[in-house]
XYZ file of C-alpha atoms in Angstrom:
734
model
C 179.523 196.830 135.979
C 175.724 196.799 135.617
C 175.137 197.110 131.960
C 172.174 200.010 130.457
C 169.349 198.192 129.723
C 165.067 198.550 129.027
C 164.075 197.303 133.098
C 161.069 195.171 133.441
C 158.333 196.646 133.189
C 156.271 197.196 136.403
C 152.912 198.309 137.531
C 153.857 201.400 139.955
C 150.184 201.791 141.055
C 150.279 197.814 142.199
C 150.380 197.709 145.862
C 152.909 195.311 146.805
C 152.372 193.529 149.985
C 155.902 192.449 150.652
C 157.292 195.405 149.913
C 154.957 196.927 152.553
C 156.234 194.103 154.893
C 159.314 194.625 154.189
C 158.881 198.195 155.478
C 156.984 197.124 158.547
C 160.013 194.895 159.546
C 162.647 197.471 158.255
C 161.143 200.198 161.141
C 159.881 197.374 163.395
C 161.969 199.407 166.387
C 160.471 202.736 165.159
C 157.556 201.039 165.348
C 158.270 199.612 168.324
C 158.980 202.118 170.323
C 156.455 204.657 169.323
C 153.837 202.046 170.196
C 155.296 201.363 173.544
C 155.367 205.124 174.102
C 151.679 204.998 173.263
C 150.984 202.144 175.722
C 152.948 203.665 178.494
C 151.174 207.252 178.282
C 148.162 204.794 177.637
C 148.448 203.296 181.039
C 149.246 206.321 182.896
C 146.452 207.958 181.873
C 143.831 205.013 182.669
C 145.647 204.860 185.737
C 145.783 208.926 186.522
C 142.740 210.724 184.846
C 139.634 211.136 186.595
C 136.918 208.747 187.260
C 133.503 209.950 186.052
C 130.472 208.038 187.337
C 127.247 207.977 186.100
C 123.742 208.539 187.853
C 120.665 206.320 186.491
C 117.371 207.106 186.856
C 113.962 205.203 185.362
C 110.525 206.896 185.080
C 107.270 206.059 183.516
C 104.627 207.589 181.862
C 101.202 205.998 181.663
C 100.010 205.451 178.345
C 96.533 206.115 179.468
C 95.828 209.663 180.673
C 94.126 209.904 184.302
C 90.103 209.264 183.920
C 89.313 212.792 183.680
C 85.884 213.629 182.218
C 86.029 215.354 179.093
C 89.761 214.567 178.389
C 88.958 211.141 178.327
C 86.520 211.180 175.883
C 88.930 214.188 173.689
C 91.808 212.062 174.129
C 90.154 209.068 172.255
C 88.415 211.466 169.639
C 91.570 213.188 168.680
C 93.275 209.992 168.466
C 96.216 210.372 170.644
C 99.369 207.842 170.658
C 99.557 205.488 173.636
C 103.109 206.431 174.316
C 103.980 210.030 175.013
C 107.891 209.329 175.527
C 109.168 211.726 172.616
C 106.978 214.415 174.153
C 108.066 213.495 177.707
C 111.852 213.140 176.965
C 111.244 216.786 175.722
C 109.569 218.204 178.944
C 111.946 216.130 180.974
C 115.051 218.204 179.399
C 113.809 221.496 178.529
C 115.520 224.885 180.067
C 112.673 224.831 182.896
C 113.129 221.618 184.395
C 117.416 222.020 183.838
C 117.879 225.660 184.965
C 115.394 224.496 188.275
C 117.749 221.669 189.049
C 120.597 223.542 188.058
C 119.843 226.763 190.480
C 119.015 224.901 193.009
C 122.313 222.816 193.264
C 124.205 225.990 192.435
C 125.665 223.787 189.059
C 126.737 227.184 187.801
C 129.871 227.578 189.692
C 132.082 225.307 189.138
C 135.300 224.937 192.182
C 138.237 223.059 191.071
C 141.171 222.909 193.423
C 144.740 223.278 192.364
C 146.479 219.779 192.016
C 150.263 218.926 191.209
C 150.434 218.636 188.247
C 150.110 214.762 186.986
C 150.135 212.817 189.797
C 148.550 215.598 192.499
C 145.148 214.131 191.203
C 145.433 210.819 191.790
C 147.065 211.033 194.848
C 144.336 213.170 196.177
C 141.626 210.810 195.309
C 143.363 208.063 196.503
C 143.999 209.709 199.905
C 140.219 211.200 199.815
C 138.952 207.171 199.129
C 141.042 206.109 202.239
C 140.834 208.579 204.673
C 136.884 210.396 203.977
C 136.822 213.105 205.531
C 140.428 213.970 206.693
C 142.341 216.663 205.516
C 145.666 215.844 203.828
C 149.204 217.625 204.930
C 150.996 219.160 201.811
C 153.954 216.901 200.187
C 157.455 218.372 200.234
C 155.657 221.581 202.006
C 153.763 222.383 198.677
C 150.408 223.974 200.499
C 149.253 225.787 197.394
C 148.219 222.483 196.161
C 145.522 220.122 197.436
C 146.557 216.465 198.545
C 143.347 214.865 199.674
C 140.517 215.905 201.377
C 140.124 220.123 200.191
C 136.519 220.595 199.783
C 134.877 224.331 198.966
C 131.054 224.789 199.310
C 129.975 228.480 197.422
C 126.322 228.805 198.790
C 126.516 232.649 196.399
C 128.341 233.657 193.972
C 127.890 236.812 191.914
C 129.843 238.778 189.234
C 129.877 241.140 186.559
C 128.298 239.384 183.416
C 131.650 240.242 181.663
C 133.397 238.224 184.081
C 131.550 234.579 183.199
C 133.158 231.939 181.462
C 136.424 233.604 183.245
C 138.350 232.144 186.050
C 138.914 233.043 189.480
C 141.305 232.153 191.984
C 139.774 231.690 195.506
C 142.875 231.082 198.374
C 142.039 229.544 201.575
C 143.746 231.611 204.373
C 143.491 230.780 208.326
C 140.331 230.410 210.860
C 137.976 230.440 207.831
C 139.390 233.164 205.947
C 140.145 233.558 202.318
C 140.916 235.764 199.524
C 139.034 236.144 195.452
C 141.717 236.931 192.775
C 140.295 238.174 189.277
C 142.075 236.261 186.309
C 144.281 239.324 186.401
C 145.695 238.221 189.726
C 144.521 241.270 191.166
C 142.287 241.522 194.814
C 138.824 241.316 194.448
C 137.551 241.331 198.323
C 138.265 239.069 201.787
C 136.082 237.171 203.168
C 134.732 234.777 206.023
C 133.121 231.815 205.713
C 129.579 232.025 206.346
C 129.495 235.791 206.191
C 128.252 237.504 202.976
C 130.320 239.822 201.139
C 129.960 242.428 198.767
C 132.262 244.477 196.601
C 130.959 246.350 193.500
C 129.127 244.099 191.400
C 130.810 241.368 193.276
C 129.293 238.645 196.204
C 129.830 235.682 197.917
C 128.808 233.859 200.603
C 131.061 230.603 201.227
C 128.923 228.006 202.313
C 132.288 225.515 203.848
C 135.749 225.559 203.447
C 138.105 223.209 204.216
C 141.682 223.096 202.847
C 145.121 224.218 204.386
C 146.189 227.488 204.140
C 147.244 229.343 201.396
C 145.491 226.435 199.284
C 143.956 227.389 196.247
C 141.004 227.064 194.204
C 139.428 227.626 190.387
C 136.237 229.299 190.829
C 134.453 229.412 187.638
C 131.074 231.062 186.861
C 128.956 230.615 183.922
C 125.791 232.270 182.546
C 122.427 230.576 183.705
C 121.905 230.540 179.745
C 125.251 228.750 179.315
C 124.962 226.717 182.270
C 121.825 225.141 180.975
C 123.462 224.160 177.352
C 126.203 222.435 179.324
C 123.631 220.303 181.675
C 121.660 219.726 178.429
C 124.300 218.121 176.697
C 125.396 216.197 179.548
C 121.867 214.401 180.190
C 120.507 211.296 178.249
C 116.879 210.692 178.372
C 115.836 207.824 176.354
C 112.821 205.469 175.890
C 113.437 201.752 177.033
C 112.159 199.696 174.162
C 108.979 200.870 171.917
C 106.396 202.521 173.000
C 107.465 201.434 176.713
C 106.469 204.275 178.357
C 109.757 203.873 180.445
C 112.452 206.876 180.192
C 115.658 205.920 181.606
C 117.934 208.940 182.653
C 121.928 209.210 182.691
C 124.433 211.751 183.879
C 127.759 211.877 184.113
C 129.970 213.666 186.514
C 133.461 213.297 188.500
C 131.315 213.948 192.013
C 128.799 211.356 192.172
C 126.886 213.069 195.003
C 126.075 215.552 192.950
C 125.357 213.389 189.641
C 122.195 211.678 192.106
C 120.955 214.871 193.265
C 120.706 216.825 189.775
C 119.069 213.219 188.654
C 117.139 213.240 191.838
C 116.063 217.131 191.013
C 115.146 216.715 187.569
C 112.830 213.463 188.339
C 110.995 215.456 191.178
C 110.597 218.479 189.516
C 109.518 216.986 186.518
C 106.782 214.770 188.213
C 105.861 217.857 189.950
C 105.793 220.020 186.183
C 103.360 217.191 185.222
C 100.527 217.390 188.224
C 100.350 220.847 188.089
C 99.534 220.691 183.956
C 96.897 218.037 185.015
C 95.741 219.930 187.478
C 95.862 222.655 185.777
C 93.814 221.117 183.054
C 91.314 219.778 185.162
C 91.044 223.461 186.840
C 90.279 224.969 183.152
C 88.007 221.927 182.027
C 85.563 222.332 185.530
C 85.450 226.016 185.229
C 83.969 225.863 181.494
C 82.071 222.937 182.696
C 80.445 224.966 185.622
C 80.076 227.955 182.968
C 77.604 225.454 180.686
C 75.312 223.653 183.743
C 72.982 226.966 184.160
C 72.675 226.961 180.305
C 71.554 223.268 179.888
C 69.435 223.437 183.859
C 67.480 226.600 181.763
C 67.181 224.298 178.719
C 66.130 221.205 180.659
C 63.234 223.625 182.507
C 62.303 225.161 179.408
C 61.819 221.458 177.525
C 59.552 220.598 180.450
C 56.909 223.029 180.777
C 56.674 222.901 177.291
C 55.743 219.178 177.465
C 53.799 219.618 180.353
C 51.704 222.380 178.043
C 51.334 219.785 175.199
C 50.295 217.155 176.957
C 47.678 219.646 179.182
C 46.217 220.572 176.186
C 46.247 216.773 174.409
C 44.724 215.474 177.401
C 47.684 213.457 178.495
C 48.724 211.506 174.804
C 50.696 208.766 175.601
C 53.589 207.742 172.933
C 53.624 204.668 170.358
C 56.223 201.678 170.981
C 57.096 202.809 167.491
C 57.948 206.530 168.298
C 59.356 205.340 171.435
C 61.910 203.338 169.578
C 62.455 206.885 167.488
C 62.665 208.761 170.377
C 65.680 206.344 172.197
C 67.510 207.171 168.561
C 67.190 210.817 168.496
C 68.122 211.306 171.907
C 71.535 209.059 172.278
C 72.454 211.228 168.530
C 71.596 214.382 170.037
C 73.077 213.838 173.356
C 76.556 212.551 171.855
C 76.108 215.489 169.356
C 75.620 217.932 172.448
C 78.621 216.426 174.269
C 81.175 216.569 170.931
C 79.856 220.401 170.683
C 81.143 221.280 174.232
C 84.347 219.384 173.533
C 84.575 221.897 169.935
C 84.169 224.713 172.397
C 87.291 223.424 174.734
C 89.417 222.091 171.494
C 89.453 225.271 169.811
C 91.026 227.317 173.454
C 94.140 224.479 171.907
C 94.179 224.256 168.451
C 93.425 225.714 165.177
C 90.108 224.886 162.642
C 93.472 223.311 160.097
C 94.304 221.170 162.926
C 93.967 217.579 162.344
C 92.484 216.947 165.768
C 90.093 219.846 164.946
C 88.773 218.391 161.447
C 88.481 214.759 163.051
C 86.160 216.108 165.310
C 83.769 218.246 163.019
C 83.888 214.875 160.984
C 82.583 213.088 163.373
C 79.975 215.414 164.564
C 79.017 215.646 160.466
C 78.379 211.873 160.819
C 76.145 211.931 163.664
C 74.094 215.138 162.070
C 73.647 212.970 159.346
C 72.023 209.764 161.036
C 69.977 212.389 163.484
C 68.579 213.873 159.545
C 67.711 210.391 158.385
C 65.670 209.876 161.960
C 64.088 213.090 161.719
C 63.005 211.743 158.151
C 61.241 208.788 159.678
C 59.602 211.063 162.469
C 58.087 213.147 159.465
C 56.427 210.333 158.594
C 54.544 210.075 161.944
C 51.239 211.659 162.986
C 51.518 215.271 163.987
C 50.273 214.874 167.439
C 53.377 211.741 168.193
C 55.842 213.975 166.446
C 55.428 217.077 168.280
C 54.837 214.348 171.638
C 58.175 213.096 170.459
C 60.050 216.486 169.825
C 59.061 217.673 173.102
C 59.794 214.235 175.220
C 63.429 214.580 173.187
C 64.146 217.914 173.891
C 62.776 217.124 178.207
C 65.177 213.703 177.708
C 68.306 215.282 176.148
C 68.571 218.062 178.286
C 67.780 216.097 181.517
C 71.332 213.377 180.381
C 73.802 216.578 179.623
C 72.742 217.931 182.521
C 73.310 215.154 185.337
C 76.384 214.027 183.126
C 77.825 217.749 183.581
C 77.378 217.474 187.356
C 79.332 214.278 187.221
C 81.797 215.543 185.218
C 82.093 218.983 187.727
C 82.270 216.686 190.591
C 85.141 214.446 189.561
C 87.122 217.357 187.859
C 87.041 219.090 191.133
C 88.592 215.980 192.879
C 91.018 215.998 189.982
C 91.879 219.445 190.068
C 92.858 219.305 194.011
C 94.204 216.111 194.168
C 98.322 215.331 193.505
C 98.142 212.353 190.677
C 99.659 212.274 187.254
C 100.790 210.200 184.966
C 104.287 210.087 185.204
C 106.109 208.195 188.546
C 109.940 207.734 189.317
C 110.072 204.113 189.103
C 113.925 204.135 190.324
C 115.062 207.291 192.069
C 119.117 208.445 191.377
C 121.385 205.732 191.910
C 125.148 205.473 191.247
C 127.922 202.443 191.526
C 130.874 204.199 193.071
C 132.972 201.244 192.542
C 132.701 201.042 188.565
C 132.972 204.374 187.022
C 131.906 204.505 182.865
C 135.097 206.253 181.998
C 137.568 205.974 181.773
C 137.339 202.518 180.511
C 141.142 201.417 181.552
C 141.435 198.360 179.353
C 139.570 200.127 176.415
C 141.760 203.199 176.679
C 144.667 200.699 176.757
C 144.171 198.845 173.981
C 142.959 201.646 171.986
C 146.219 203.909 172.826
C 148.076 200.937 172.211
C 146.725 200.261 168.622
C 146.603 204.035 167.819
C 150.718 204.139 168.441
C 151.082 201.584 166.055
C 148.741 203.143 163.617
C 150.928 206.707 163.630
C 153.738 204.796 163.565
C 152.619 202.686 160.233
C 151.138 206.108 158.884
C 154.453 208.007 159.297
C 156.844 205.202 157.754
C 154.401 204.926 155.087
C 153.955 208.634 154.255
C 157.515 209.420 154.936
C 158.255 206.748 151.884
C 155.537 208.198 149.830
C 157.012 211.614 150.599
C 160.714 210.839 150.437
C 160.955 208.921 147.447
C 164.449 208.451 147.459
C 165.980 206.020 144.830
C 166.588 203.052 146.490
C 166.655 200.440 143.559
C 169.200 200.698 140.703
C 167.443 200.424 138.147
C 165.747 203.183 138.754
C 169.339 205.332 138.255
C 169.688 203.094 134.939
C 166.485 204.856 133.792
C 167.891 208.018 133.421
C 170.823 206.286 130.941
C 173.560 205.886 133.586
C 175.136 202.893 134.465
C 175.035 201.867 137.898
C 179.634 200.684 138.449
C 178.895 199.393 141.609
C 176.580 199.466 144.907
C 178.305 200.181 148.171
C 176.880 198.920 151.268
C 175.950 201.186 154.327
C 178.711 200.598 156.912
C 178.071 201.247 160.567
C 181.986 202.203 160.947
C 181.729 204.415 158.297
C 178.934 206.263 159.778
C 180.908 206.000 163.165
C 183.781 208.109 161.047
C 181.501 210.589 160.143
C 180.629 211.465 163.139
C 183.986 212.117 163.968
C 184.476 214.378 160.516
C 181.763 216.913 161.622
C 183.740 218.423 164.089
C 185.086 221.492 161.867
C 189.039 220.401 163.100
C 188.822 216.895 163.194
C 190.528 214.617 165.169
C 193.472 213.889 163.206
C 193.097 210.312 163.086
C 192.790 208.381 159.925
C 189.327 207.125 158.954
C 189.764 204.517 155.804
C 187.396 201.564 155.773
C 189.322 199.949 153.670
C 192.134 200.063 156.534
C 190.028 199.659 159.459
C 187.792 197.403 158.452
C 188.892 195.048 155.911
C 186.124 192.332 155.581
C 183.443 194.979 155.570
C 181.006 194.555 152.893
C 181.664 198.302 151.833
C 185.226 197.387 151.523
C 184.228 194.485 149.083
C 181.639 196.495 147.253
C 184.783 199.062 146.716
C 186.972 196.172 145.282
C 184.273 195.384 142.632
C 184.424 199.246 141.895
C 188.189 198.937 141.236
C 187.472 195.896 139.244
C 185.085 198.089 136.659
C 186.782 200.566 136.663
C 189.785 198.978 135.781
C 187.676 197.818 131.980
C 185.837 201.085 131.884
C 189.111 203.219 131.574
C 190.587 201.411 128.731
C 189.168 203.850 125.908
C 189.477 206.952 128.680
C 191.477 210.095 127.068
C 193.665 209.974 130.740
C 194.324 208.504 133.930
C 192.369 210.757 136.236
C 188.866 210.285 137.659
C 186.200 212.523 138.707
C 183.956 212.084 141.483
C 181.110 214.212 142.012
C 177.500 213.953 143.246
C 174.156 215.994 142.861
C 174.023 217.170 146.099
C 175.576 217.212 149.556
C 175.755 214.287 151.705
C 175.813 211.569 148.933
C 179.226 210.333 150.211
C 181.490 211.083 147.146
C 184.396 211.888 149.795
C 184.501 208.092 151.160
C 184.041 206.751 147.676
C 186.761 208.387 146.759
C 189.230 208.226 149.610
C 188.389 204.424 149.852
C 188.252 203.505 146.000
C 191.782 205.456 145.850
C 193.192 202.864 149.039
C 191.815 199.963 147.113
C 193.414 200.549 143.640
C 196.808 201.722 145.707
C 196.580 198.699 147.198
C 197.053 196.612 143.590
C 200.202 198.156 143.596
C 199.153 201.038 141.423
C 200.260 204.518 141.963
C 197.361 206.444 142.925
C 197.358 210.582 143.998
C 194.185 211.416 145.463
C 193.066 215.139 145.410
C 190.048 217.349 147.054
C 188.677 219.379 143.943
C 186.376 220.895 146.533
C 188.149 224.010 147.247
C 185.203 225.505 149.391
C 184.113 222.584 151.789
C 186.068 219.723 151.410
C 187.286 217.359 154.163
C 189.178 214.593 153.032
C 192.439 215.801 154.585
C 190.086 214.611 157.854
C 189.300 211.032 156.176
C 193.617 210.917 155.573
C 193.938 212.706 159.240
C 196.359 215.656 157.902
C 195.948 219.220 157.456
C 194.162 221.160 154.736
C 196.773 223.921 154.776
C 199.477 223.988 151.404
C 197.115 221.887 148.874
C 195.824 222.539 145.881
C 194.732 226.377 145.627
C 197.986 227.013 147.192
C 199.741 225.186 144.689
C 197.637 226.512 141.518
C 198.066 230.049 142.869
C 202.325 229.330 143.060
C 202.521 229.538 146.891
C 203.792 226.178 147.733
C 205.592 223.825 145.602
C 204.682 220.526 144.414
C 206.706 218.267 147.048
C 205.676 220.260 149.535
C 201.792 219.491 148.752
C 201.777 216.554 148.302
C 201.336 214.037 151.241
C 201.963 210.259 152.593
C 198.984 208.129 153.447
C 200.092 206.397 156.358
C 199.885 202.331 155.868
C 199.551 202.810 151.773
C 202.996 203.252 149.993
C 201.478 204.005 146.766
C 198.747 206.516 147.653
C 199.480 210.334 148.121
C 197.403 212.975 149.149
C 196.824 216.309 147.787
C 194.618 218.750 150.020
C 192.603 221.360 148.884
C 194.600 223.864 150.644
C 193.335 227.638 152.037
C 189.872 228.073 150.721
C 190.020 230.884 147.922
C 187.922 233.797 147.582
C 186.620 233.094 143.874
C 187.580 228.440 143.543
C 185.895 228.681 140.080
C 188.439 231.149 138.167
C 190.953 229.533 140.208
C 190.131 226.054 138.891
C 190.475 227.508 135.582
C 193.275 228.797 135.413
C 195.725 227.035 132.848
C 197.837 226.562 135.697
C 195.513 223.826 136.970
C 195.285 222.380 133.675
C 198.944 222.028 133.663
C 199.328 220.521 136.568
C 197.021 218.038 136.079
C 199.137 217.007 132.958
C 202.235 217.082 135.259
C 200.848 214.617 137.592
C 199.131 212.278 135.150
C 202.637 211.596 134.289
C 203.904 210.992 137.710
C 200.962 208.251 138.459
C 198.627 205.663 137.642
C 195.487 206.847 138.767
C 194.259 210.094 139.777
C 191.320 210.424 141.705
C 189.305 213.798 142.490
C 187.045 214.544 144.824
C 184.352 217.709 143.567
C 181.713 219.771 144.966
C 178.220 218.765 143.952
C 177.251 219.700 140.822
C 174.150 221.100 141.596
C 175.551 223.571 143.700
C 178.310 225.559 142.590
C 180.089 224.478 138.640
C 183.621 223.403 140.068
C 182.086 220.117 139.175
C 181.989 221.149 135.075
C 185.025 222.542 135.180
C 187.273 219.887 136.562
C 185.058 217.507 134.450
C 186.513 218.828 131.306
C 190.235 217.929 132.288
C 189.136 214.356 133.644
C 189.125 210.792 131.191
C 186.419 209.192 133.529
C 183.904 211.212 135.703
C 181.259 209.515 138.003
C 178.250 210.737 140.034
C 177.998 209.040 143.240
C 173.974 208.436 144.122
C 172.567 208.227 147.604
C 170.579 205.276 148.962
C 166.996 206.936 150.047
C 168.425 210.713 149.858
C 168.796 211.391 146.122
C 165.765 211.560 143.719
C 165.178 210.322 140.276
C 164.737 213.982 138.736
C 167.568 214.909 140.845
C 169.875 212.913 139.215
C 168.464 213.532 135.959
C 169.124 216.828 136.236
C 172.714 216.286 137.674
C 173.573 214.304 134.304
C 171.941 217.407 132.222
C 173.776 220.264 134.292
C 177.338 218.317 132.902
C 176.082 217.805 129.188
C 175.210 221.144 129.162
C 178.903 221.468 130.058
C 179.961 218.865 127.795
C 180.667 216.531 130.469
C 180.188 213.251 129.650
C 179.144 211.055 133.099
C 180.126 207.829 132.443
C 177.957 206.101 134.895
C 177.013 205.897 139.195
C 177.899 204.286 141.953
C 175.499 203.706 144.260
C 176.166 204.682 148.429
C 175.109 203.724 151.275
C 172.439 201.092 150.213
C 170.637 199.766 153.403
C 169.459 196.264 154.009
C 165.767 195.848 153.494
C 163.240 193.092 153.768
C 162.209 193.786 150.441
C 162.895 195.199 147.444
C 166.614 195.332 145.491
C 168.900 195.378 149.025
C 167.021 193.015 150.210
C 169.680 190.391 148.701
C 172.008 191.484 151.186
C 175.595 191.414 151.003
C 177.715 188.602 152.301
C 181.352 188.311 153.664
C 183.267 185.742 151.980
C 185.853 184.846 154.280
C 188.072 181.998 155.576
C 187.453 180.965 159.236
C 189.618 182.487 161.804
């Protein structure tokens, strides 16, 4: 008998690696099965999944804008970054570019052929790869599904707005005919390949149709906005390196041809948009320059006339060397100021005065004006004749230089406007490696799926262990104040017998473990229990032993029957009573009928001699079944005749063992416990919880019944913890 003692203090929050490893070993078959299942499904997915191909293209953005007059100086003035990749990526993936490419390729209509479940898509892909351009014959006569070589190309497909995102079905007929059905299966229209068919808000024109008669296609029309959003999420654009100006484009699709065409369309449209934009900018600048030419020419003519008049009146005055130096400086500064003023007029069309680019331009103009003011101060010290001559000469020189520059700009801008050169170019057109799909990555899928299976199994095991929290250590039972009289290991033979006893009629055979398997470790544990009870009953008020449980399925019936058998084998006269008048199953263990038993005996319907049965194979063991199920079991057990019966039987036998219902289910055990000298509680390994056992003990105490101790039943072999010590067979070798 395990005596009551204070259990060793253990930190329950501490992680015990040995216990965790033991849990893994205890559930190795479950982990293996789950992991193997995930492995099989991963392999199946890797083999059967539709391959996804990736198209790639490369576009270069020139770091410097082409040498367009006005634009080059403006770019330098604004301090623009040499790399425009960030802006260009946004332009490439804009709705304008994506939408135009989608419309050209009619990507707003998704066509999917019907395939046989699971393997149809795989078989179809294999046939199409081995027999390009050939239509496969239906397997097993299943012509409604595709088996390879099917193709449906829709040139135009118009549907009502409410049908966007809804899947319609197109069924192929004979000789190029087809039928279109809505999602509810209603006929929408019928048509012929190549013809435009309209009916209400529906319109369809099928370009090509290759399929066996009866073959079905799913046709999914999407709105333009939804299609563009989906494609924007699917396409990837990123700069190769830092400030390289090289943009890599990629797009994934199950159709490698469509993926290539889509990227080619995007690249071409992007280059065209860039050329058009540069031509538009050149045209705007050319218009501005042409508007300035008459104004500058007028200023030049006016300045030239004024200089001639002054020279004639002053009798052809020459400019000194000092005046010549000041003239050159002032001409350079004034020319720069005028050019910046022209750029100011151009930049005001694009930015607000608060923009950093505009403010930077005005800062440069301010610096030049400060230089001009310094030169004007030096000029003011010259003689009046030299000052006037310098002013007039400056006006002529500046106007002439400005006019010449504008003429050159006009010619160059006209060339740029009419040209087809932009600052982007296609480095590598779109291409796809059809021998290496990017999805599924078979090795990664198989390894990841297998790992996920193992992780799922381990997580399930640990969660189940945490949530179940059934007692697995007798020390936990002793914490409730109950002494553990014996720990009975789980027996495979008993599990098989329990399955046979689940049949309400029983199989009519005896299922006593001590007779069927006398060498079973559970049988030896019952013998140990017999020894412990011999000393525990020395102070009992009578020879009646009650065995109960806190809840069903604890194994009290198994313990009661086999304990009675082991005690009788020592030569003692033992009576086994089925005290569960509601659902007692002891008669199935003994191999007899339940009729004519305890309930009938208490109610006086049968005689004692007729109610007691002899147990085959055990001369010293008798059995009293439960009898017919009464409508009032508790009241019947409280009848004085029951107490009188037990007193009478106590004189006839050395030991009476009574199997009772669980205390937390009904009160029958509490009634019987008052008449028993010794009461034991059966606790099942991994099933009953500590709180449940404590509550059962409390329930008995409230009814004045003292539970002497507990029997730890169905203890499973573990690789860690209490049960890791196992049970050994100690017998002579045969």
